CSV table of C-alpha atoms in Angstrom, one decimal:
chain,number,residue,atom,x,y,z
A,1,UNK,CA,51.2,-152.3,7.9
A,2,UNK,CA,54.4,-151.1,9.4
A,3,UNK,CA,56.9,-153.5,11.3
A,4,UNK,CA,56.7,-151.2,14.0
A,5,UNK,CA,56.6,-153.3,17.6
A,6,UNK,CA,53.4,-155.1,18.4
A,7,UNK,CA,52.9,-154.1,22.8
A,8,UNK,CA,51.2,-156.8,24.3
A,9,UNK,CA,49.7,-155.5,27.9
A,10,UNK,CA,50.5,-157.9,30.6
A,11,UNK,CA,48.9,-157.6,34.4
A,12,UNK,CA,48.8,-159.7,37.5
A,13,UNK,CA,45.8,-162.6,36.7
A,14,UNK,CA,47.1,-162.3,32.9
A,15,UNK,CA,45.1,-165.3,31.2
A,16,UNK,CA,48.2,-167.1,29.6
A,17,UNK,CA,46.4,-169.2,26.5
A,18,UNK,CA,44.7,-165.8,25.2
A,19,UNK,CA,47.5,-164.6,23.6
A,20,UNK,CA,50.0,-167.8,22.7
A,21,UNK,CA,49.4,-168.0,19.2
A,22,UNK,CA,48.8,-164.6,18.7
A,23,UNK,CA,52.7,-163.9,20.1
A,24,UNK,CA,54.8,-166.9,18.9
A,25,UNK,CA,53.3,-166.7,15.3
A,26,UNK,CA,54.4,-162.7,15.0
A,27,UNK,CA,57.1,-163.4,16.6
A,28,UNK,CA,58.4,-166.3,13.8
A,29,UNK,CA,57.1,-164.0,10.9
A,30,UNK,CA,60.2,-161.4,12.0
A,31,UNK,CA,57.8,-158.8,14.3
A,32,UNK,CA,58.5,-157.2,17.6
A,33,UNK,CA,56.8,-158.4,20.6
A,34,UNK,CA,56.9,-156.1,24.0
A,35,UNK,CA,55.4,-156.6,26.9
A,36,UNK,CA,53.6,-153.3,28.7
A,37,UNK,CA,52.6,-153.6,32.2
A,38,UNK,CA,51.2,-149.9,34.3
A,39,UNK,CA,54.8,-150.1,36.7
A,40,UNK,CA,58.3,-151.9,35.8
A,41,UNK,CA,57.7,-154.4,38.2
A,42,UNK,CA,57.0,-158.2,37.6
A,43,UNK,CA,53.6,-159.1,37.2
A,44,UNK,CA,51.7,-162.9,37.5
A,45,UNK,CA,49.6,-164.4,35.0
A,46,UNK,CA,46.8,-166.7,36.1
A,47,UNK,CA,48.5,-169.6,35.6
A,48,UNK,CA,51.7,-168.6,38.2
A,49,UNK,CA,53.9,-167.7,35.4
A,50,UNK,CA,56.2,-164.4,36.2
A,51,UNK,CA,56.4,-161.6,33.5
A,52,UNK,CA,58.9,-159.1,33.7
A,53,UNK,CA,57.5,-156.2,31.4
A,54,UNK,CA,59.6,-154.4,28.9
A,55,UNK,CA,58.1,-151.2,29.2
A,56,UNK,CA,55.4,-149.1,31.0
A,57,UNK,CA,52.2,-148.0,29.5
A,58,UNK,CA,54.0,-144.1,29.9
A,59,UNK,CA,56.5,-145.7,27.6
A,60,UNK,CA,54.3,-146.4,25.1
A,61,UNK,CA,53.0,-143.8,22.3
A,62,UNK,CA,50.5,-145.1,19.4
A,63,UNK,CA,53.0,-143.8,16.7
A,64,UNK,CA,55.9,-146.3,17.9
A,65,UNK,CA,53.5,-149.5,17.2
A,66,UNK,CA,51.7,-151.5,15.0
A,67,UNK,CA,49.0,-153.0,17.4
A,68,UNK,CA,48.1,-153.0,21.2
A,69,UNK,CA,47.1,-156.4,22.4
A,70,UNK,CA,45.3,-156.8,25.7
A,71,UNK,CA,44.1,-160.3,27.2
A,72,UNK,CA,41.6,-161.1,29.7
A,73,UNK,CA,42.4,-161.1,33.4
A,74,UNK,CA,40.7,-161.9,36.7
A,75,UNK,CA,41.1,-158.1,37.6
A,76,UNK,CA,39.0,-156.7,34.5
A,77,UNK,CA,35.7,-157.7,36.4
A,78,UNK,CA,37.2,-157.1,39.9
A,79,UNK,CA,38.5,-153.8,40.1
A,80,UNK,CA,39.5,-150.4,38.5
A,81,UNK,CA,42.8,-151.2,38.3
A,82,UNK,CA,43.1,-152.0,34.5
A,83,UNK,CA,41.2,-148.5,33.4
A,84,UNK,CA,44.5,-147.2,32.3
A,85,UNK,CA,45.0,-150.2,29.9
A,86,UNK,CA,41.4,-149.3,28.5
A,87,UNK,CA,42.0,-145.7,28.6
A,88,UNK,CA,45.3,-146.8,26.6
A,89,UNK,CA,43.5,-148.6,23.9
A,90,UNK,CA,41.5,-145.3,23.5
A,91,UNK,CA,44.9,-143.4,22.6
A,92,UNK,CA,45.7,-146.0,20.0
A,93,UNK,CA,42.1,-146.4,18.5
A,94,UNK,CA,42.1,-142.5,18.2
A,95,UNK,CA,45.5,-142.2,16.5
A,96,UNK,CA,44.3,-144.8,14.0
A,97,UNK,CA,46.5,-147.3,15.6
A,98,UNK,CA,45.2,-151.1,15.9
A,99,UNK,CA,44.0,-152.5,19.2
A,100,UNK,CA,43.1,-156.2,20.1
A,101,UNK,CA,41.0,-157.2,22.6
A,102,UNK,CA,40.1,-161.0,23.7
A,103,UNK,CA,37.7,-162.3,26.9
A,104,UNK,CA,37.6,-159.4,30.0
A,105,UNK,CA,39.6,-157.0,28.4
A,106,UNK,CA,36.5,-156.4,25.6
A,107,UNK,CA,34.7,-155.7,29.4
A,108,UNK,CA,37.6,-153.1,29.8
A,109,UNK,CA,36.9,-151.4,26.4
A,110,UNK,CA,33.0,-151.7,26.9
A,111,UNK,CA,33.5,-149.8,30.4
A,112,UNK,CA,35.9,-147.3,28.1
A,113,UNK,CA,32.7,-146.7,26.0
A,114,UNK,CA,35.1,-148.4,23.0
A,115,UNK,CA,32.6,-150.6,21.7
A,116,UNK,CA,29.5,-148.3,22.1
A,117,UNK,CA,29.7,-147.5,17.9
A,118,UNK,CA,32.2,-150.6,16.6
A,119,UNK,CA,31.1,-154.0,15.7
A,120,UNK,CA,32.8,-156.4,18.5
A,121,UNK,CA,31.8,-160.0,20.4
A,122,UNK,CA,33.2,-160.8,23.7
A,123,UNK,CA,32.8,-164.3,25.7
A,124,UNK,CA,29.0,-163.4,25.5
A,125,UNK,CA,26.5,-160.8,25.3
A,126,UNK,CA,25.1,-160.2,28.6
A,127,UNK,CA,28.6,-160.4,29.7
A,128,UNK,CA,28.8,-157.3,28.0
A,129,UNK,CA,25.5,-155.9,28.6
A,130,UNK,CA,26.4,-156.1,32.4
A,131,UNK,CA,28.7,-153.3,32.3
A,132,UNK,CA,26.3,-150.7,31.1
A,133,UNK,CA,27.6,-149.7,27.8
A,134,UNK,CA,26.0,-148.7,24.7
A,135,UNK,CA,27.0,-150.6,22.2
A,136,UNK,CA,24.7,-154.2,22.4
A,137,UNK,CA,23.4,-153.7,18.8
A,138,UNK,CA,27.0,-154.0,17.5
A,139,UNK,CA,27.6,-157.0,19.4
A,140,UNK,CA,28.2,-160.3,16.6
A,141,UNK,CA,27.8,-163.5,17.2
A,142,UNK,CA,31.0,-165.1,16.2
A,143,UNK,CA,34.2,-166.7,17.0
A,144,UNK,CA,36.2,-163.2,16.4
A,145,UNK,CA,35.0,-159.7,15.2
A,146,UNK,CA,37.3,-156.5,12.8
A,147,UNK,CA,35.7,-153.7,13.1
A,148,UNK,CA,34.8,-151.8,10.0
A,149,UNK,CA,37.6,-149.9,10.0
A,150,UNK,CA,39.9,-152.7,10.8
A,151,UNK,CA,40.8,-151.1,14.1
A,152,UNK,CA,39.8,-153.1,16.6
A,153,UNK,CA,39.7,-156.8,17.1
A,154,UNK,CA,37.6,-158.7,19.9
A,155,UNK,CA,37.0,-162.1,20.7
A,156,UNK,CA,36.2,-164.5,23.3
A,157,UNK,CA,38.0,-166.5,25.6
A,158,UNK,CA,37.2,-170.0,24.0
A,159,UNK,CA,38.5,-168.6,20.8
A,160,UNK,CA,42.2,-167.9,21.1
A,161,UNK,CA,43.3,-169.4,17.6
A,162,UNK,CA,40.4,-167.4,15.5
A,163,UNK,CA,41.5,-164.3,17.5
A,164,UNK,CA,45.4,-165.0,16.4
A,165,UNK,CA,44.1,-165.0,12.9
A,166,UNK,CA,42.8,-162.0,12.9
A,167,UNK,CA,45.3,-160.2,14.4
A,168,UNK,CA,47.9,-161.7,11.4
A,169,UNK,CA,45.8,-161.0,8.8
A,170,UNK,CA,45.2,-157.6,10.3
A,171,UNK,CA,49.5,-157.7,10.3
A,172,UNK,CA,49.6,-159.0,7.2
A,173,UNK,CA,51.7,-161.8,8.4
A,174,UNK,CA,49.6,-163.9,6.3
A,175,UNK,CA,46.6,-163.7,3.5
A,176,UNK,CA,44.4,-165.8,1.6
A,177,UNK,CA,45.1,-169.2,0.9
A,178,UNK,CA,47.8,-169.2,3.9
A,179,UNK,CA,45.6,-167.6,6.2
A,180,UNK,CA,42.8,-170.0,5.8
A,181,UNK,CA,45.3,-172.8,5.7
A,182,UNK,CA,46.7,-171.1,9.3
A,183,UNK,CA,43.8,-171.3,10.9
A,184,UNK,CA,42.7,-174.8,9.5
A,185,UNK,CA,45.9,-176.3,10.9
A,186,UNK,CA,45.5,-175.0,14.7
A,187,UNK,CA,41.8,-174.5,15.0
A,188,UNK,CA,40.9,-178.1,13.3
A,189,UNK,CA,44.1,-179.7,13.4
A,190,UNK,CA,43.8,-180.5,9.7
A,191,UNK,CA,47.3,-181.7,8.4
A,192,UNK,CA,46.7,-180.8,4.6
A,193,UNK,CA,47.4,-177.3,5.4
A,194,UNK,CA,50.9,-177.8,5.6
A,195,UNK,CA,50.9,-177.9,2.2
A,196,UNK,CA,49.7,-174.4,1.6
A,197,UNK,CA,51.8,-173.1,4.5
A,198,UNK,CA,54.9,-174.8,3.3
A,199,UNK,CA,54.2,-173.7,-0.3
């Protein structure tokens, strides 16, 4: 993998803890983190937190990144207005560029027909099957779910730290023993795997 930017997409209702591991562990392995939001105004996360975005999604082009990342949001269930974002995630999967998806934002893609022909979870699967897509016999049971092709990532909104792990192994940001040890540390709080990290 490239160390092209990773774009994270960040809207009003943003859910905050989605994405914190995901962003401050690329970030301390040396990758780009930018913010995409649809205008150049600020936007509010769920937990009152102000965002100003680096760029707009008609900034952003597949071949200038290494991953899309798009967390859940209040809006994803309550309106249109995050369709572009899904739409988006479309561009990227079809240029063979990475997208991540945790909580609503697997809604988004399901509305977007993503996850109609790509193994994927989500919070739940009759979450899911409420949106009328296609795709509930690729739906797994698990914490977090890459694709075949190692395209797109899902997961659900308890699981913010096995979602993170996917996303850095996808990255390459770590492997193997130092994954496992990773995700050991901040899933089960098991101090041993300082060892391996620190090794």
């Amino acid at each position: 993998m490239t160390d092209k930017t990773v774009h994270l997409a960040v809207y009003d209702t943003f859910a905050d803890w989605e994405t914190g591991h995901t962003t401050a562990h690329l970030a301390q392995n040396g990758r780009t983190v930018k913010t995409v939001a649809a205008t150049a105004g600020p936007v509010t996360t769920m937990g009152g937190l102000r965002i100003q975005p680096d760029l707009t999604l008609d900034d952003v082009r597949p071949e200038d990144s290494a991953l899309l990342v798009l967390t859940g949001a209040g809006l994803w269930d309550a309106s249109d207005d995050l369709a572009p974002f899904a739409r988006t995630a479309r561009a990227f999967l079809d240029a063979g560029v990475p997208v991540a998806a945790i909580c609503g934002a697997t809604a988004g893609l399901a509305r977007e027909g993503l996850l109609d022909d790509r193994a994927h979870t989500s919070a739940a699967s009759f979450y899911l099957a409420a949106t009328g897509y296609q795709g509930g016999e690729h739906y797994r049971e698990a914490d977090a779910v890459t694709d075949e092709d190692g395209l797109l990532i899902t997961a659900g909104p308890t699981e913010p730290v096995a979602f993170a792990r996917e996303v850095l192994s996808r990255l390459g940001v770590y492997e193997g023993e130092k994954l496992d040890a990773w995700y050991r540390l901040f899933h089960d709080s098991d101090a041993s795997a300082f060892e391996v990290l620190e090794s």
